[in-house]
Coordinates of C-alpha atoms and ligand atoms in Angstrom, one line a residue:
M1 CA -12.0 17.2 45.0
F2 CA -9.0 19.2 43.6
A3 CA -6.9 18.2 46.6
G4 CA -7.5 14.9 45.3
L5 CA -6.3 15.8 41.5
A6 CA -3.3 17.2 43.0
A7 CA -2.4 14.4 44.9
S8 CA -2.7 12.0 41.9
M9 CA -0.7 14.5 39.9
R10 CA 2.2 14.5 42.8
S11 CA 2.2 10.7 42.4
M12 CA 3.2 11.4 38.4
P13 CA 7.0 11.5 37.1
T14 CA 7.7 15.1 37.4
T15 CA 10.9 15.1 35.7
L16 CA 9.8 15.5 31.8
P17 CA 12.8 14.8 29.9
E18 CA 14.1 18.5 28.6
L19 CA 13.2 19.6 25.4
S20 CA 16.2 21.0 23.9
S21 CA 17.8 21.9 21.0
V22 CA 20.5 19.5 21.7
T23 CA 19.9 15.6 19.9
P24 CA 19.6 13.3 23.0
K25 CA 22.3 10.7 22.7
L26 CA 21.6 7.3 22.0
T27 CA 22.5 4.5 24.6
A28 CA 22.7 2.0 22.1
F29 CA 24.6 2.5 18.8
P30 CA 23.2 0.6 15.7
V31 CA 25.6 -1.5 13.9
F32 CA 25.0 -4.2 11.1
M33 CA 27.2 -7.2 12.4
R34 CA 28.5 -10.2 10.0
V35 CA 27.1 -13.4 11.0
E36 CA 27.2 -15.3 8.0
G37 CA 28.0 -18.9 8.9
R38 CA 28.7 -18.2 12.8
R39 CA 27.0 -19.4 15.7
V40 CA 24.0 -17.6 17.1
V41 CA 22.6 -19.6 20.2
I42 CA 19.3 -19.5 21.5
V43 CA 18.4 -20.7 24.7
G44 CA 15.2 -21.4 25.8
G45 CA 12.2 -23.4 24.0
G46 CA 9.1 -21.4 24.1
D47 CA 7.8 -18.5 22.4
E48 CA 10.1 -16.2 23.2
A49 CA 12.7 -18.3 21.4
L50 CA 10.9 -19.1 18.5
A51 CA 10.2 -15.2 18.0
K52 CA 14.1 -14.5 18.3
A53 CA 14.8 -17.6 15.7
R54 CA 12.3 -16.3 13.4
L55 CA 13.9 -13.0 13.6
L56 CA 17.5 -14.3 13.3
A57 CA 16.8 -16.6 10.6
Q58 CA 16.3 -13.7 8.1
S59 CA 20.0 -13.9 8.4
A60 CA 22.6 -16.6 7.0
A61 CA 23.6 -17.1 11.0
A62 CA 24.1 -20.8 12.2
I63 CA 21.5 -20.8 14.3
S64 CA 20.9 -23.3 17.3
V65 CA 18.1 -23.3 19.9
V66 CA 19.3 -25.2 23.0
A67 CA 16.1 -26.5 25.1
A68 CA 15.3 -29.4 27.5
R69 CA 11.6 -29.6 26.4
P70 CA 11.5 -27.3 23.2
E71 CA 7.5 -26.6 22.3
R72 CA 5.9 -28.2 19.5
E73 CA 5.4 -25.3 17.2
L74 CA 9.3 -24.7 17.5
V75 CA 10.2 -28.3 16.8
A76 CA 7.8 -28.1 13.6
W77 CA 9.2 -24.7 12.3
A78 CA 13.2 -25.0 12.9
P79 CA 14.1 -27.7 9.8
A80 CA 12.8 -26.0 7.1
N81 CA 14.1 -23.0 8.2
G82 CA 17.9 -24.0 8.7
V83 CA 17.8 -24.1 12.9
A84 CA 19.1 -26.7 14.5
I85 CA 17.6 -27.9 18.0
V86 CA 19.5 -29.2 21.0
E87 CA 17.4 -31.1 23.3
A88 CA 19.7 -30.7 26.4
S89 CA 19.3 -28.8 29.8
Y90 CA 21.4 -25.7 29.0
E91 CA 25.0 -25.8 30.3
P92 CA 27.6 -23.1 29.6
R93 CA 29.5 -25.2 26.8
H94 CA 26.5 -24.6 24.8
I95 CA 27.0 -21.3 24.1
E96 CA 31.0 -21.2 23.8
G97 CA 32.6 -19.7 20.5
A98 CA 29.1 -18.1 19.7
A99 CA 28.7 -14.6 18.0
L100 CA 25.7 -13.8 19.9
V101 CA 23.8 -15.4 22.7
F102 CA 19.9 -14.8 23.3
A103 CA 18.3 -15.8 26.8
A104 CA 14.9 -16.7 25.9
T105 CA 14.0 -19.1 28.7
G106 CA 11.2 -17.3 29.7
E107 CA 12.5 -17.4 33.4
E108 CA 14.4 -14.8 35.2
E109 CA 16.8 -17.0 36.7
A110 CA 17.5 -19.1 33.9
D111 CA 17.9 -15.8 32.0
R112 CA 20.4 -14.5 34.3
A113 CA 22.4 -17.7 34.6
V114 CA 22.8 -17.3 30.9
V115 CA 23.7 -13.7 30.5
R116 CA 26.5 -14.5 33.4
D117 CA 28.0 -17.3 31.4
A118 CA 27.9 -15.2 27.9
R119 CA 29.9 -12.5 29.7
R120 CA 32.6 -14.1 31.5
L121 CA 32.8 -15.5 27.7
D122 CA 33.4 -12.2 26.6
I123 CA 29.9 -13.0 24.1
P124 CA 27.5 -10.0 23.6
V125 CA 24.0 -11.2 25.2
N126 CA 20.5 -10.4 24.8
A127 CA 17.7 -11.4 27.2
V128 CA 14.4 -11.4 26.0
D129 CA 12.0 -8.7 27.9
R130 CA 15.1 -7.7 30.1
P131 CA 16.3 -4.6 29.0
E132 CA 18.3 -4.5 32.2
L133 CA 20.1 -7.8 31.1
C134 CA 20.8 -7.1 27.5
D135 CA 24.2 -5.7 26.2
F136 CA 22.4 -5.4 22.5
F137 CA 18.9 -4.7 21.2
T138 CA 17.7 -6.5 18.4
P139 CA 15.6 -4.1 15.9
A140 CA 12.2 -4.3 14.3
L141 CA 13.5 -5.2 10.7
V142 CA 12.5 -4.4 7.3
N143 CA 14.6 -6.8 5.2
R144 CA 14.7 -6.1 1.7
A145 CA 18.3 -8.3 1.7
P146 CA 21.2 -6.8 0.9
V147 CA 18.8 -3.6 1.9
A148 CA 18.0 -3.7 5.5
V149 CA 16.3 -1.3 7.8
A150 CA 16.6 -1.7 11.1
I151 CA 14.5 0.3 13.7
G152 CA 15.4 0.7 17.4
T153 CA 13.8 2.2 20.3
E154 CA 16.3 0.9 22.8
G155 CA 13.5 -1.3 24.4
A156 CA 11.3 1.7 25.2
G157 CA 8.3 1.0 22.6
P158 CA 8.2 -2.4 21.0
V159 CA 5.1 -1.4 19.7
L160 CA 6.2 2.0 18.2
A161 CA 9.1 -0.2 16.5
Q162 CA 6.2 -2.1 14.7
M163 CA 4.4 0.9 13.5
I164 CA 7.2 2.5 11.9
R165 CA 8.2 -1.0 10.4
A166 CA 5.1 -1.3 9.0
R167 CA 5.0 2.3 7.4
I168 CA 9.0 1.8 6.1
D169 CA 7.6 -1.7 4.7
Q170 CA 5.1 -0.4 2.6
M171 CA 7.0 2.9 1.3
L172 CA 9.6 0.2 -0.1
S173 CA 9.2 -2.0 -3.5
P174 CA 9.0 -5.7 -2.7
S175 CA 11.8 -6.1 -5.2
L176 CA 14.1 -3.6 -3.9
G177 CA 16.6 -6.0 -2.7
I178 CA 16.6 -7.5 -6.0
L179 CA 17.3 -4.0 -7.4
A180 CA 19.8 -3.4 -5.2
S181 CA 21.5 -7.0 -5.9
L182 CA 21.8 -5.8 -9.4
A183 CA 23.2 -2.4 -8.5
N184 CA 26.5 -4.4 -7.4
Q185 CA 26.9 -5.5 -11.0
Y186 CA 27.0 -2.3 -12.3
R187 CA 28.9 -0.1 -9.8
A188 CA 32.5 -0.7 -11.2
A189 CA 30.8 0.1 -14.7
A190 CA 29.4 3.0 -13.7
E191 CA 32.6 4.6 -12.2
R192 CA 34.4 3.6 -15.3
L193 CA 32.0 4.8 -17.8
L194 CA 30.4 8.1 -15.7
P195 CA 32.0 10.9 -14.4
K196 CA 31.9 11.7 -10.9
G197 CA 29.0 13.9 -9.9
A198 CA 25.8 14.9 -11.1
A199 CA 26.1 12.0 -13.7
R200 CA 26.9 9.6 -11.6
R201 CA 24.0 10.7 -9.5
G202 CA 21.5 10.9 -12.1
F203 CA 22.4 7.3 -13.0
W204 CA 21.7 6.0 -10.0
K205 CA 18.4 7.8 -9.3
E206 CA 17.5 6.6 -12.8
F207 CA 18.4 2.9 -11.7
F208 CA 16.7 3.1 -8.5
T209 CA 13.3 4.8 -9.7
G210 CA 13.2 4.7 -13.9
A211 CA 13.4 1.8 -16.5
P212 CA 15.5 -0.8 -14.7
A213 CA 13.7 -0.8 -11.5
R214 CA 10.3 -0.9 -13.3
A215 CA 11.8 -3.9 -15.4
V216 CA 12.9 -5.8 -11.9
E217 CA 9.5 -5.1 -10.4
A218 CA 7.6 -6.6 -13.4
G219 CA 9.9 -9.5 -12.8
D220 CA 11.9 -9.2 -16.1
R221 CA 15.7 -9.5 -15.0
E222 CA 16.7 -9.3 -18.7
D223 CA 14.8 -5.9 -19.8
A224 CA 16.1 -4.7 -16.8
R225 CA 19.7 -5.5 -17.7
R226 CA 18.9 -4.2 -20.9
A227 CA 17.6 -0.9 -19.4
A228 CA 20.7 -0.1 -17.0
A229 CA 23.0 -0.7 -20.0
A230 CA 21.3 1.8 -22.3
L231 CA 21.0 4.1 -19.3
L232 CA 25.1 4.0 -18.8
R233 CA 25.1 4.4 -22.7
D234 CA 23.4 7.8 -22.6
G235 CA 25.3 8.9 -19.5
G236 CA 22.6 8.6 -16.9
R237 CA 19.8 10.8 -18.7
A238 CA 16.6 10.1 -17.4
A239 CA 13.8 9.3 -19.5
G240 CA 10.2 10.3 -19.0
H241 CA 7.7 7.9 -17.9
V242 CA 4.0 8.0 -17.1
A243 CA 2.0 5.9 -14.5
L244 CA -1.8 5.6 -15.1
V245 CA -2.6 5.1 -11.7
G246 CA -6.2 4.1 -9.9
A247 CA -6.6 6.5 -7.1
G248 CA -9.4 4.5 -5.6
P249 CA -13.0 6.0 -5.2
G250 CA -11.7 8.8 -2.8
A251 CA -11.1 7.5 0.8
E252 CA -6.9 7.7 1.0
D253 CA -6.3 4.1 2.6
L254 CA -8.1 2.3 -0.7
L255 CA -5.1 3.4 -2.5
T256 CA -2.9 0.6 -3.4
L257 CA 0.8 0.5 -2.0
R258 CA 2.3 0.8 -5.2
A259 CA 0.3 4.0 -6.1
H260 CA 1.3 5.5 -3.0
R261 CA 4.9 4.4 -4.0
L262 CA 4.8 6.1 -7.2
L263 CA 3.2 9.2 -5.7
M264 CA 5.8 9.5 -3.4
E265 CA 8.5 8.9 -6.5
A266 CA 6.4 11.3 -9.0
D267 CA 8.0 14.4 -10.4
V268 CA 4.4 15.5 -11.7
I269 CA 1.0 14.8 -10.5
V270 CA -1.6 15.1 -13.2
H271 CA -5.2 14.8 -11.9
D272 CA -8.6 14.4 -12.5
A273 CA -11.3 16.5 -10.5
L274 CA -13.1 13.7 -8.8
V275 CA -9.6 12.6 -6.7
P276 CA -9.9 14.4 -3.6
E277 CA -7.1 16.4 -2.1
A278 CA -5.9 13.8 0.8
V279 CA -5.3 11.4 -2.0
I280 CA -3.2 13.9 -3.8
S281 CA -1.0 15.4 -0.7
L282 CA -0.1 11.6 -0.3
G283 CA 2.0 12.2 -3.2
R284 CA 5.7 13.7 -3.1
R285 CA 5.6 17.0 -1.5
D286 CA 7.4 19.3 -4.1
A287 CA 6.1 17.5 -6.8
E288 CA 4.0 19.7 -9.5
R289 CA 0.6 19.1 -9.6
I290 CA -1.7 19.4 -12.8
A291 CA -5.7 19.5 -12.6
A292 CA -6.5 18.3 -15.7
G293 CA -10.2 18.8 -14.7
K294 CA -13.2 17.0 -16.1
R295 CA -16.0 17.2 -13.9
K296 CA -19.3 17.1 -15.7
G297 CA -20.1 20.6 -16.8
C298 CA -16.4 22.2 -16.0
H299 CA -14.1 20.8 -18.7
S300 CA -10.7 22.4 -17.6
K301 CA -8.6 20.4 -20.2
T302 CA -10.0 18.8 -23.3
Q303 CA -8.9 15.1 -24.1
A304 CA -6.5 15.8 -26.7
E305 CA -4.9 18.7 -24.1
I306 CA -4.2 16.2 -21.7
N307 CA -2.8 13.6 -24.2
E308 CA -0.5 16.4 -25.3
L309 CA 0.4 17.4 -21.7
L310 CA 1.1 13.8 -20.9
V311 CA 3.4 13.4 -23.9
A312 CA 5.5 16.6 -23.7
L313 CA 6.2 16.1 -20.0
G314 CA 7.1 12.3 -21.0
R315 CA 9.4 13.9 -23.8
A316 CA 11.0 16.6 -20.5
G317 CA 12.4 13.5 -19.0
R318 CA 9.6 13.9 -16.0
R319 CA 8.1 11.0 -13.8
I320 CA 4.7 11.3 -14.2
V321 CA 1.8 10.0 -12.2
R322 CA -1.8 10.6 -14.2
L323 CA -4.1 10.2 -10.9
K324 CA -7.6 8.9 -12.2
S325 CA -10.7 8.4 -9.6
G326 CA -11.2 4.3 -9.3
D327 CA -9.7 2.3 -11.9
P328 CA -8.1 3.9 -14.8
L329 CA -9.0 1.6 -17.4
V330 CA -12.9 1.5 -16.3
F331 CA -14.7 4.8 -17.9
G332 CA -11.1 6.9 -17.3
R333 CA -10.1 7.4 -21.1
A334 CA -7.0 6.0 -20.2
G335 CA -7.2 3.9 -23.8
E336 CA -6.6 7.5 -25.3
E337 CA -3.8 8.3 -23.3
M338 CA -2.4 5.0 -23.6
Q339 CA -2.6 5.4 -27.4
A340 CA -1.0 9.0 -27.6
L341 CA 2.2 7.4 -25.2
R342 CA 2.7 4.7 -27.8
D343 CA 2.7 6.9 -30.6
A344 CA 5.1 9.0 -29.3
G345 CA 7.3 6.2 -27.7
I346 CA 6.8 7.2 -24.1
S347 CA 7.0 4.4 -21.8
Y348 CA 4.2 4.0 -19.3
E349 CA 2.7 1.6 -17.0
V350 CA -1.2 1.5 -15.4
V351 CA -1.7 0.5 -11.9
P352 CA -5.4 -0.8 -10.8
G353 CA -7.3 1.0 -8.6
V354 CA -10.7 0.0 -6.4
T355 CA -13.6 1.4 -9.0
A356 CA -16.5 3.2 -7.7
A357 CA -18.9 -0.3 -8.5
F358 CA -16.6 -2.1 -5.7
A359 CA -16.7 0.6 -3.1
A360 CA -20.2 1.2 -3.6
A361 CA -21.3 -2.2 -3.4
A362 CA -19.0 -2.7 -0.1
D363 CA -20.7 0.7 1.9
F364 CA -24.2 -1.4 1.1
E365 CA -22.7 -4.9 2.2
L366 CA -24.5 -6.0 -1.4
P367 CA -23.4 -9.3 -3.4
L368 CA -22.4 -8.0 -6.7
T369 CA -22.5 -11.4 -7.8
L370 CA -25.2 -13.8 -5.9
R371 CA -25.5 -17.7 -6.3
G372 CA -28.4 -18.9 -8.2
V373 CA -29.0 -15.1 -8.3
A374 CA -26.6 -13.2 -10.2
S375 CA -23.7 -14.9 -12.1
S376 CA -22.6 -11.5 -14.4
L377 CA -21.3 -8.0 -13.5
V378 CA -21.9 -5.3 -16.1
F379 CA -20.3 -1.9 -15.8
T380 CA -22.0 0.4 -18.0
T381 CA -22.5 4.3 -18.0
G382 CA -25.6 6.3 -18.9
H383 CA -23.7 8.9 -20.7
D384 CA -23.7 7.2 -24.1
L385 CA -27.3 5.9 -24.6
K386 CA -27.6 6.9 -28.4
G387 CA -31.0 7.3 -30.5
A388 CA -33.7 4.8 -29.4
A389 CA -32.0 1.5 -29.7
L390 CA -31.8 -0.4 -26.7
P391 CA -28.4 -0.6 -25.5
D392 CA -27.0 -4.0 -25.5
W393 CA -26.4 -4.7 -21.6
A394 CA -30.3 -4.3 -21.2
K395 CA -30.9 -7.6 -22.2
L396 CA -28.1 -8.7 -20.2
A397 CA -30.0 -7.2 -17.3
I398 CA -32.9 -9.3 -18.3
D399 CA -30.7 -12.6 -18.1
G400 CA -30.1 -11.4 -14.5
A401 CA -27.1 -9.6 -14.6
T402 CA -26.0 -7.3 -11.6
V403 CA -25.8 -3.6 -13.6
A404 CA -23.3 -1.0 -12.2
V405 CA -24.3 2.5 -13.9
Y406 CA -21.4 5.0 -14.1
M407 CA -22.0 8.5 -14.7
G408 CA -25.7 7.8 -14.2
R409 CA -27.2 10.7 -12.4
S410 CA -28.4 13.2 -15.1
T411 CA -29.6 10.1 -17.4
A412 CA -31.4 7.8 -14.6
A413 CA -34.6 8.4 -16.2
E414 CA -33.4 7.4 -19.7
V415 CA -31.7 4.5 -18.0
A416 CA -34.7 3.3 -16.2
A417 CA -37.0 3.6 -19.5
R418 CA -34.4 1.5 -21.6
L419 CA -34.7 -1.0 -18.9
A420 CA -38.2 -1.3 -18.6
A421 CA -38.6 -1.4 -22.6
A422 CA -36.4 -4.1 -22.1
G423 CA -38.7 -6.1 -20.3
L424 CA -36.9 -5.6 -16.7
S425 CA -39.6 -5.6 -14.1
P426 CA -40.2 -2.3 -12.4
D427 CA -40.2 -4.2 -9.4
T428 CA -36.1 -4.6 -9.6
A429 CA -34.2 -3.7 -6.8
V430 CA -31.8 -0.4 -7.3
A431 CA -29.0 0.6 -5.1
V432 CA -27.6 4.3 -5.3
V433 CA -24.5 5.6 -3.2
E434 CA -23.2 8.9 -3.7
N435 CA -19.6 9.5 -2.5
A436 CA -19.0 5.8 -2.3
S437 CA -16.4 5.0 0.5
L438 CA -15.9 8.6 1.6
G439 CA -17.4 10.0 5.4
R440 CA -20.0 12.3 3.7
R441 CA -21.8 9.1 2.0
R442 CA -25.2 8.7 1.1
L443 CA -27.0 5.4 0.4
F444 CA -30.6 5.2 -1.3
H445 CA -32.4 2.1 -2.2
G446 CA -35.6 1.7 -4.1
T447 CA -36.8 -0.1 -7.3
L448 CA -36.7 0.4 -11.0
A449 CA -40.0 2.2 -11.0
D450 CA -38.2 5.2 -8.6
L451 CA -34.8 5.5 -10.4
P452 CA -36.3 8.2 -12.6
S453 CA -36.7 10.5 -9.4
L454 CA -32.2 10.6 -9.0
Q455 CA -32.2 12.8 -12.1
D456 CA -34.4 15.5 -10.2
R457 CA -32.2 15.6 -6.8
A458 CA -30.2 18.5 -6.4
D459 CA -29.3 17.7 -3.5
L460 CA -26.7 15.1 -4.8
D461 CA -23.6 17.2 -6.0
G462 CA -21.1 14.2 -5.5
P463 CA -20.9 11.5 -7.8
V464 CA -22.9 8.8 -7.9
M465 CA -23.2 4.9 -8.6
T466 CA -26.2 3.0 -9.4
I467 CA -26.4 -0.6 -9.0
I468 CA -29.7 -2.4 -10.3
G469 CA -30.7 -6.1 -10.3
D470 CA -32.2 -8.6 -8.1
A471 CA -28.8 -9.4 -6.0
V472 CA -28.9 -5.7 -4.8
A473 CA -31.9 -7.3 -2.5
G474 CA -29.3 -9.1 -0.4
A475 CA -27.8 -5.6 0.3
N476 CA -27.9 -4.0 3.9
F477 CA -30.5 -1.1 4.1
E478 CA -30.2 -0.5 7.6
R479 CA -28.2 2.7 7.0
S480 CA -29.9 3.7 3.5
E481 CA -32.9 6.0 2.8
P482 CA -35.9 5.0 0.3
L483 CA -34.9 6.6 -2.8
A484 CA -38.5 7.6 -3.3
A485 CA -39.1 9.3 -0.3
R486 CA -38.6 12.5 -1.6
I487 CA -40.9 12.6 -4.4
G488 CA -43.6 11.4 -1.7
A489 CA -42.9 14.2 0.7
E490 CA -43.2 17.0 -2.1
A491 CA -46.3 15.5 -3.7
A492 CA -47.8 15.6 -0.4
A493 CA -46.5 19.3 0.4
Ligands
SAH1 N1 -12.7 5.4 -13.5 C1 -13.2 5.4 -12.4 C2 -14.7 6.1 -13.2 C3 -14.8 7.5 -13.8 S1 -16.3 7.9 -14.7 C4 -13.9 4.4 -11.6 O1 -13.4 3.4 -12.0 O2 -14.8 4.4 -10.5 C5 -17.0 8.7 -12.9 C6 -18.1 8.5 -12.1 O3 -17.4 7.4 -11.4 C7 -19.1 9.1 -11.6 O4 -19.8 9.5 -12.4 C8 -19.6 8.2 -10.3 O5 -20.9 7.3 -11.5 C9 -18.7 6.9 -10.5 N2 -17.8 7.3 -9.3 C10 -16.5 7.9 -9.0 N3 -16.4 7.8 -7.8 C11 -17.3 7.7 -7.3 C12 -18.0 7.7 -5.4 N4 -16.7 7.8 -4.6 N5 -19.1 7.3 -5.4 C13 -20.1 7.0 -6.2 N6 -19.8 6.9 -7.7 C14 -18.7 7.3 -7.9

């Protein structure tokens, strides 16, 4: 057995590259080549040719594809993308005068012939999927023209290159190109008006991440110009800004790309207790973190203190992410924070997040609206039930709305009683999810009659979402436990 293993190990490469402190040299050096208006020729009419044409069409090169029998998809795609198709058998004259040539016939001999001709004519050539024949490689490209990020692996790992591309793509705002073009218009003014050094650097940092960037992102170029002019007048001094950001229900990958980008740009992250560490640590590593607390029973800061904190940080010119669980505008007290910021004249924005009701419904495969059964949806809380009056949503539940109850664990009995008093059948289906979206989530199902038992369950210490209504019957109960089981078990004991 060992002999076999040893033999198979002998056939593995024995000379792994040395890990040394010297950075290995690149065999291909990345450059950005001017191609605007110049001819780039692709030889071949199949998938390989189309893929290259798609990549190159992101530039202003004059692209032509030479193929005797171009495939239909290529023929359909080309005209709208400014690509000319030369329907002819390849001859050397087709590539004369080109700036770059691609051999993409899919056949080795034909590719070799193109490479030979190109080299004779002193034109750099790339043969698709034949690195040994290539004078240059094409990168995986993140395009925010005029900004481009090109990723190369010298042909070693196209899959790796695409993975890196995807990560960089999501880091960069979709409107970065527009912002970069706008920056060009301010370069001369910045050089004239701002002294070289800290002031000018501060101006550009604020230009690319502050008010001008936000205005471009919102699609308002006029506002962006005003913000840039004001920034020049203020000598590049950063103005504070607060982003009220929804962190989603807990799973890191339910954060939006915009939320992630803002977290990476933040100077300060002010977060609620429900936001997991894994989400907060997606933020800039050296950002200051402030826990604003607020879990039931352990209020570490009052709402007024949080408002004051945000205003003070904003006045100090900091870039603040106020990170709230779920969506910031759903039971997040964002209304009060926005009012305080407005009163203090501090700019802010709101970034939506996946609210707990949606995450719980997804975990349960529960249709929140169901054709012919439930056509409205109520987000409510078990918390501000006051006096003996029926809450107004109780009537909506009778009329067939699906009701999502936030913060409803400690008031489960009260909620059930109110709904029953309003006339909702005790058989109405109920779904409960603790820790929705997280690995440690627990799912329970039952009826309105079982709901009060939720209140006495000491084993549920995570956040709990309760969904009530006939649409709940459409959920998947394969992974949920009966809500009433424990009561039954305790009664039997
Ligand atoms: N803004 C948040 C809600 C804050 S109120 C949002 O949009 O989701 C806090 C309540 O949200 C909790 O008491 C609980 O009812 C619910 N909640 C938050 N995260 C949850 C999760 N992962 N699973 C279940 N319920 C959750």
